[in-house]
CSV table of C-alpha atoms in Angstrom, one decimal:
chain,number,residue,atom,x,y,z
P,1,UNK,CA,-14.4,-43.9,27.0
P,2,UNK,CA,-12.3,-41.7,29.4
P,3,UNK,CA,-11.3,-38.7,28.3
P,4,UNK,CA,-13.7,-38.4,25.0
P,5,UNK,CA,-15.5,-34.8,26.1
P,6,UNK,CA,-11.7,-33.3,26.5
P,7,UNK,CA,-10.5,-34.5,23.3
P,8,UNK,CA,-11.8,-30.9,21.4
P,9,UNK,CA,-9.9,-29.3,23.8
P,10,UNK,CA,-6.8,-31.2,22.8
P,11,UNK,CA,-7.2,-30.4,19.9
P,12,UNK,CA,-7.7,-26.7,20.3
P,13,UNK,CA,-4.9,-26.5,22.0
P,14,UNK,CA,-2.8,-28.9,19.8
P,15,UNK,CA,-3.9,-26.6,16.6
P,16,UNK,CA,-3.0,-23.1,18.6
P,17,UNK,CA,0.6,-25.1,19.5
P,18,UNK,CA,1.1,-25.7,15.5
P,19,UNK,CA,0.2,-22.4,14.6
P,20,UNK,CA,2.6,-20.9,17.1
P,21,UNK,CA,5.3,-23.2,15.9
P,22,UNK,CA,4.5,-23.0,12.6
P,23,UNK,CA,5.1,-18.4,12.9
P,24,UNK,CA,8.1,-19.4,15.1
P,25,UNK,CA,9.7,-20.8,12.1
P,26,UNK,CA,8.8,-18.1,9.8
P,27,UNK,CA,10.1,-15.9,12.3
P,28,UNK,CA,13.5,-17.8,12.9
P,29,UNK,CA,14.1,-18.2,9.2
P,30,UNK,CA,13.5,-14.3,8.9
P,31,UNK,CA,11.8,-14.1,6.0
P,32,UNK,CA,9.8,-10.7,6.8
P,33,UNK,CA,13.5,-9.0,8.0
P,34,UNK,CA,15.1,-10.6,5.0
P,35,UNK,CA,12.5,-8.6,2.9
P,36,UNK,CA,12.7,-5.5,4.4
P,37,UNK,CA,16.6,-5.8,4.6
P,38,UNK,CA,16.8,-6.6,0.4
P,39,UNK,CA,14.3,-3.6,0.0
P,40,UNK,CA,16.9,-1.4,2.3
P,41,UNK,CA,19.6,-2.5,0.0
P,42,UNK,CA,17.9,-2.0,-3.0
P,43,UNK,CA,16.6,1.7,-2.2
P,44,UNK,CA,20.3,2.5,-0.9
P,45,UNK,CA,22.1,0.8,-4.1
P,46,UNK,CA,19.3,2.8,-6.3
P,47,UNK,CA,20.7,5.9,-3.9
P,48,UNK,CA,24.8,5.0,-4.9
P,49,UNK,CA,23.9,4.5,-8.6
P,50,UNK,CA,22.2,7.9,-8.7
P,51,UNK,CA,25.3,9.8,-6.5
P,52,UNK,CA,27.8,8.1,-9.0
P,53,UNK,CA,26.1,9.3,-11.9
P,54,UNK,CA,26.3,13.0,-10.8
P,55,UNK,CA,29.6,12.5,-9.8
P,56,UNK,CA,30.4,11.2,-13.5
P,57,UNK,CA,28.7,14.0,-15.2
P,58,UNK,CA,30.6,16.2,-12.8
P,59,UNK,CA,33.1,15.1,-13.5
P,60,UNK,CA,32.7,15.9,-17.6
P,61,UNK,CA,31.1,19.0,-16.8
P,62,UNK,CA,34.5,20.1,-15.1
P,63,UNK,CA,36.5,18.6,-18.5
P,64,UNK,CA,34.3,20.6,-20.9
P,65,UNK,CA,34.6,24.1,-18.9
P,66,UNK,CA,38.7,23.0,-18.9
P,67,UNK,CA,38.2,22.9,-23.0
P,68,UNK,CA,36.3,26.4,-22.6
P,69,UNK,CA,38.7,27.9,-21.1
P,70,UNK,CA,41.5,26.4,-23.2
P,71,UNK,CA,39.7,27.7,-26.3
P,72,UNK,CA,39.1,31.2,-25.2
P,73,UNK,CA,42.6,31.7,-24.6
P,74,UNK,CA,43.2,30.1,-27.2
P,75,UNK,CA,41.3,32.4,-29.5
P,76,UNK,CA,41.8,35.7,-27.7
P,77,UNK,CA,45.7,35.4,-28.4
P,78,UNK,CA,44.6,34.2,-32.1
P,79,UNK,CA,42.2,37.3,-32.2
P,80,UNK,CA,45.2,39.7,-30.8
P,81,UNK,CA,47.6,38.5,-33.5
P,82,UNK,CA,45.3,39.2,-36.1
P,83,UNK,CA,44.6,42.8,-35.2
P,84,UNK,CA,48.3,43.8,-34.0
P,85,UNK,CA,49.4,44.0,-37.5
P,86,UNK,CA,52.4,41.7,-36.4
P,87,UNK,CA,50.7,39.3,-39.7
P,88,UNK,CA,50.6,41.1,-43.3
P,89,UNK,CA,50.3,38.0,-45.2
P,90,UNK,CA,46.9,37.5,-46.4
P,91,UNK,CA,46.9,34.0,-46.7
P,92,UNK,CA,48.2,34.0,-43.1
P,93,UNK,CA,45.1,35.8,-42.1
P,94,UNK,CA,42.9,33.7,-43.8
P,95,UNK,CA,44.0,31.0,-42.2
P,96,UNK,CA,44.1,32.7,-39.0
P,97,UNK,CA,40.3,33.5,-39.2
P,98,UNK,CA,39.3,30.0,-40.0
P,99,UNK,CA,40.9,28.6,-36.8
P,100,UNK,CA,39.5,31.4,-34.8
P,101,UNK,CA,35.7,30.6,-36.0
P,102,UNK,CA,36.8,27.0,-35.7
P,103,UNK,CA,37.6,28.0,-32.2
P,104,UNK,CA,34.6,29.5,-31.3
P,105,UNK,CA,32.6,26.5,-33.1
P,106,UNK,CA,33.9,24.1,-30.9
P,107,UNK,CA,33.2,26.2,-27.9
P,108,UNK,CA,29.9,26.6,-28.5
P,109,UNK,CA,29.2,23.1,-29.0
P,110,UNK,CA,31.2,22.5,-25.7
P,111,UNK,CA,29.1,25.1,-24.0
P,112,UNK,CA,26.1,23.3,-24.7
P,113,UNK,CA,27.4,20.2,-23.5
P,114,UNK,CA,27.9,22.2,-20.5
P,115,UNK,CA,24.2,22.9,-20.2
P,116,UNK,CA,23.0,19.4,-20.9
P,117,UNK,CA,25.1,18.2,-18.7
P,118,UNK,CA,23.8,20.8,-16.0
P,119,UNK,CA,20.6,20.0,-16.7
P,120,UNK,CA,20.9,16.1,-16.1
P,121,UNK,CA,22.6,17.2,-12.9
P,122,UNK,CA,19.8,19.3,-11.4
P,123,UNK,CA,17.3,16.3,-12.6
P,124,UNK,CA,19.8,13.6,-10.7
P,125,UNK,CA,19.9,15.6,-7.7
P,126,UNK,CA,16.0,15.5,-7.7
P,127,UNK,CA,16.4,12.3,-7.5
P,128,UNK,CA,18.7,12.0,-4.8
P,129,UNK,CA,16.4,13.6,-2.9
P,130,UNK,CA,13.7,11.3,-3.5
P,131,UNK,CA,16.1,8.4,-3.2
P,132,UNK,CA,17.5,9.8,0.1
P,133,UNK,CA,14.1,9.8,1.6
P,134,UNK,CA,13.1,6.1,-0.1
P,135,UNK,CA,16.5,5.0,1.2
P,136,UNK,CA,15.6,5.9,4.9
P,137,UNK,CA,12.4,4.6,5.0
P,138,UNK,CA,13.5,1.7,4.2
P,139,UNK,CA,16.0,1.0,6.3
P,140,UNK,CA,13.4,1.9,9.1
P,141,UNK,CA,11.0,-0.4,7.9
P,142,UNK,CA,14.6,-3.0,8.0
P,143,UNK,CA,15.0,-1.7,11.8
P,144,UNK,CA,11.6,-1.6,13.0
P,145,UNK,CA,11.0,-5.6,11.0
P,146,UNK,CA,13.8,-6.9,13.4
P,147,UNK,CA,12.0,-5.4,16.6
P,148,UNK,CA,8.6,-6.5,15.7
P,149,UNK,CA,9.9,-9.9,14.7
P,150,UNK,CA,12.2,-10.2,18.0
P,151,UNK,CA,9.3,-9.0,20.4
P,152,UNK,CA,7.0,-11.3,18.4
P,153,UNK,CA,9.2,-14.5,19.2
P,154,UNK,CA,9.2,-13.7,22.8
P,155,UNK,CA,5.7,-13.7,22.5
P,156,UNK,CA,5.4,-16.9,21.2
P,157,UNK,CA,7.8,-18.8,23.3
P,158,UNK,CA,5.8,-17.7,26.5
P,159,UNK,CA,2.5,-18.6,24.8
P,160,UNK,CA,4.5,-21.8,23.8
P,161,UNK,CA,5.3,-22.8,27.1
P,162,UNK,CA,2.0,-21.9,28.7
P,163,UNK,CA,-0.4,-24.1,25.9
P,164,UNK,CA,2.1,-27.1,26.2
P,165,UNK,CA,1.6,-27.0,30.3
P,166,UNK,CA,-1.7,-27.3,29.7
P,167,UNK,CA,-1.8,-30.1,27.0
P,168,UNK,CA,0.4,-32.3,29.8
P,169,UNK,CA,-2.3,-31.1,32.4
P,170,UNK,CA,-5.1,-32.4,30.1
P,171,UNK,CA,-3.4,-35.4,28.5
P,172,UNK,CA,-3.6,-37.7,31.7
P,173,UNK,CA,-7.5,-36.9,31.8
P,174,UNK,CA,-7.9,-39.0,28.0
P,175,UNK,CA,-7.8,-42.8,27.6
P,176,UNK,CA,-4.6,-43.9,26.3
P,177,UNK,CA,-5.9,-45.8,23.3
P,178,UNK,CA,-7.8,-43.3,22.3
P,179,UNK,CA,-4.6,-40.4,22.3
P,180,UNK,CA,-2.8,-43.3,20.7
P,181,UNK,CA,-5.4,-43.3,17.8
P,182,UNK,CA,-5.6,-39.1,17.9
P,183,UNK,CA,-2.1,-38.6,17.9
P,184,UNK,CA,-2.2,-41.1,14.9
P,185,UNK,CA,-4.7,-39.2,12.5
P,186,UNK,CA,-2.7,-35.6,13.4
P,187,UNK,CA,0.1,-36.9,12.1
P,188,UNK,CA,-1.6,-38.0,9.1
P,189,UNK,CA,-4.3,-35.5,8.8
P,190,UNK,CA,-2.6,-32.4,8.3
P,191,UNK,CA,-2.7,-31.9,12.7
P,192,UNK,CA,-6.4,-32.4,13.0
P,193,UNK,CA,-7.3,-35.8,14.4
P,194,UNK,CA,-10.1,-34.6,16.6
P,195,UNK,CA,-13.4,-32.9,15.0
P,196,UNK,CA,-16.9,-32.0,16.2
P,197,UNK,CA,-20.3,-33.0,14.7
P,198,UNK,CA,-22.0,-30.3,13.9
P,199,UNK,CA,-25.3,-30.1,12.4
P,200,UNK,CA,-24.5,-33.7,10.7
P,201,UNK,CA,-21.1,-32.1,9.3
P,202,UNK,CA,-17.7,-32.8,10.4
P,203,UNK,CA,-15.7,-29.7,11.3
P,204,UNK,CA,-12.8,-32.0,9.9
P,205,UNK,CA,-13.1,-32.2,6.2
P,206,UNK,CA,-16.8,-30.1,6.3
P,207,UNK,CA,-18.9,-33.2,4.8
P,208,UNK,CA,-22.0,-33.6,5.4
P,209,UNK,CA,-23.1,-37.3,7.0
P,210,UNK,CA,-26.6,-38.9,6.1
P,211,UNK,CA,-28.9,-38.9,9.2
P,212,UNK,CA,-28.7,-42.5,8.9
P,213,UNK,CA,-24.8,-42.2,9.5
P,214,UNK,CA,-25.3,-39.7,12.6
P,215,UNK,CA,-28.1,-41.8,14.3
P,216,UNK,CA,-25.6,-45.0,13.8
P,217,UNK,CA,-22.8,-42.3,15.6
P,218,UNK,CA,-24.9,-41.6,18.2
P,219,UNK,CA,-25.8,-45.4,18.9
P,220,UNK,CA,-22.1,-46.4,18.6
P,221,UNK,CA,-20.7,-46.7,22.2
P,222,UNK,CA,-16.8,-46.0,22.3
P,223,UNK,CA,-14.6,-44.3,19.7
P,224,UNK,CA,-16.8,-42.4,16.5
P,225,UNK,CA,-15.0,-42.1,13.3
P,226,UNK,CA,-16.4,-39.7,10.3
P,227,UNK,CA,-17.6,-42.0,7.8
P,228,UNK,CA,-15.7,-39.4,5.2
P,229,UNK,CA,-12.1,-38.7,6.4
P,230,UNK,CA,-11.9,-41.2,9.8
P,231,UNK,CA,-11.4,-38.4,12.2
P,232,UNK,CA,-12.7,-38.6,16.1
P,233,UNK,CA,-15.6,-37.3,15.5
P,234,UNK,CA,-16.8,-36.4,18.9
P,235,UNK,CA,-20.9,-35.0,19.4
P,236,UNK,CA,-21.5,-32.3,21.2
């Protein structure tokens, strides 16, 4: 039958055609930039987060230092009163101590607020730093996953182009009954309809025929079917 020794050929070139189309697709739908781009978001929302924290303890840092201040005037005009003999009354005194250690009790505990919250600062800003650098890698990876992807799909469209001028090139060169019957099985065999025999196995679906079944292959004149998944087998 016309055409039978070109049908592997086809099919080479009908498999390499799929698998371009197939990476095409991936390429179109942008899976791989889609991934870098959410891992670019991700590093530089992780980056925002860690800014607006520090801002936040900042921002408390500069409230408790108000409150520091506040209280050390505070007590210093409290401690001037007490000692400038303008208060004789003892119970006036008394009273006058206790809110000046009251003062300086809450300014202690304000000061070390002040320290944790320096101390959560320093450790954000690490992490900036970190996040910064994350942050920038990512969005090269993001950058560099649209190049590779658009210089990849150029690729395949002139690989594209050249394999399908040569499947119309070959086509003409096969009997049109058998094509008919290839172009059949692909469609129906996952885009293999063509296979080789090799050492009794089908390249197909990899079972192995009985050597009765190849001799009876070999004897049959015109189109060979595996005896397993009815591919072209074709014997080399």
């Amino acid at each position: 039958m016309r055409g039978e020794d070109r049908l592997l050929e086809l099919q080479g070139i009908d498999t390499s055609i799929l698998r371009r189309e197939h990476r095409h697709d991936e390429l179109e739908g942008g899976e791989a930039v889609r991934t870098a781009k959410q891992a670019a978001d991700d590093a530089e929302a992780r980056l925002g987060e860690l800014r607006m924290a520090i801002d936040v303890e900042q921002r408390e840092q500069r409230r408790l230092e108000a409150e520091i201040e506040q209280l050390e005037r505070t007590q210093a005009a409290e401690e001037k009163r007490m000692y400038d003999g303008s208060i004789v009354n003892q119970k006036e005194l008394e009273a006058l101590q206790h809110e000046i250690t009251g003062a300086k009790q809450r300014r202690g505990g304000f000061e070390d607020q002040v320290l944790q919250r320096m101390e959560t600062i320093d450790q954000l800003t690490a992490g900036v730093a970190d996040a910064e650098k994350q942050s920038a890698e990512a969005r090269t990876r993001w950058e560099q996953a649209g190049e590779a992807s658009a210089d990849e799909l150029a690729t395949i469209a002139t690989e594209l182009e050249a394999a399908r001028a040569q499947r119309e090139r070959l086509v003409p060169e096969i009997d049109p009954e058998l094509l008919d019957l290839y172009e059949d099985l692909r469609a129906s065999k996952k885009g293999i309809g063509a296979a080789a025999l090799v050492d009794g196995a089908c390249q197909g679906c990899h079972q192995t025929l009985s050597a009765v079944q190849v001799d009876r292959l070999k004897k049959t004149e015109g189109i060979k079917r595996c005896e397993h998944c009815r591919r072209i087998l074709v014997i080399e």
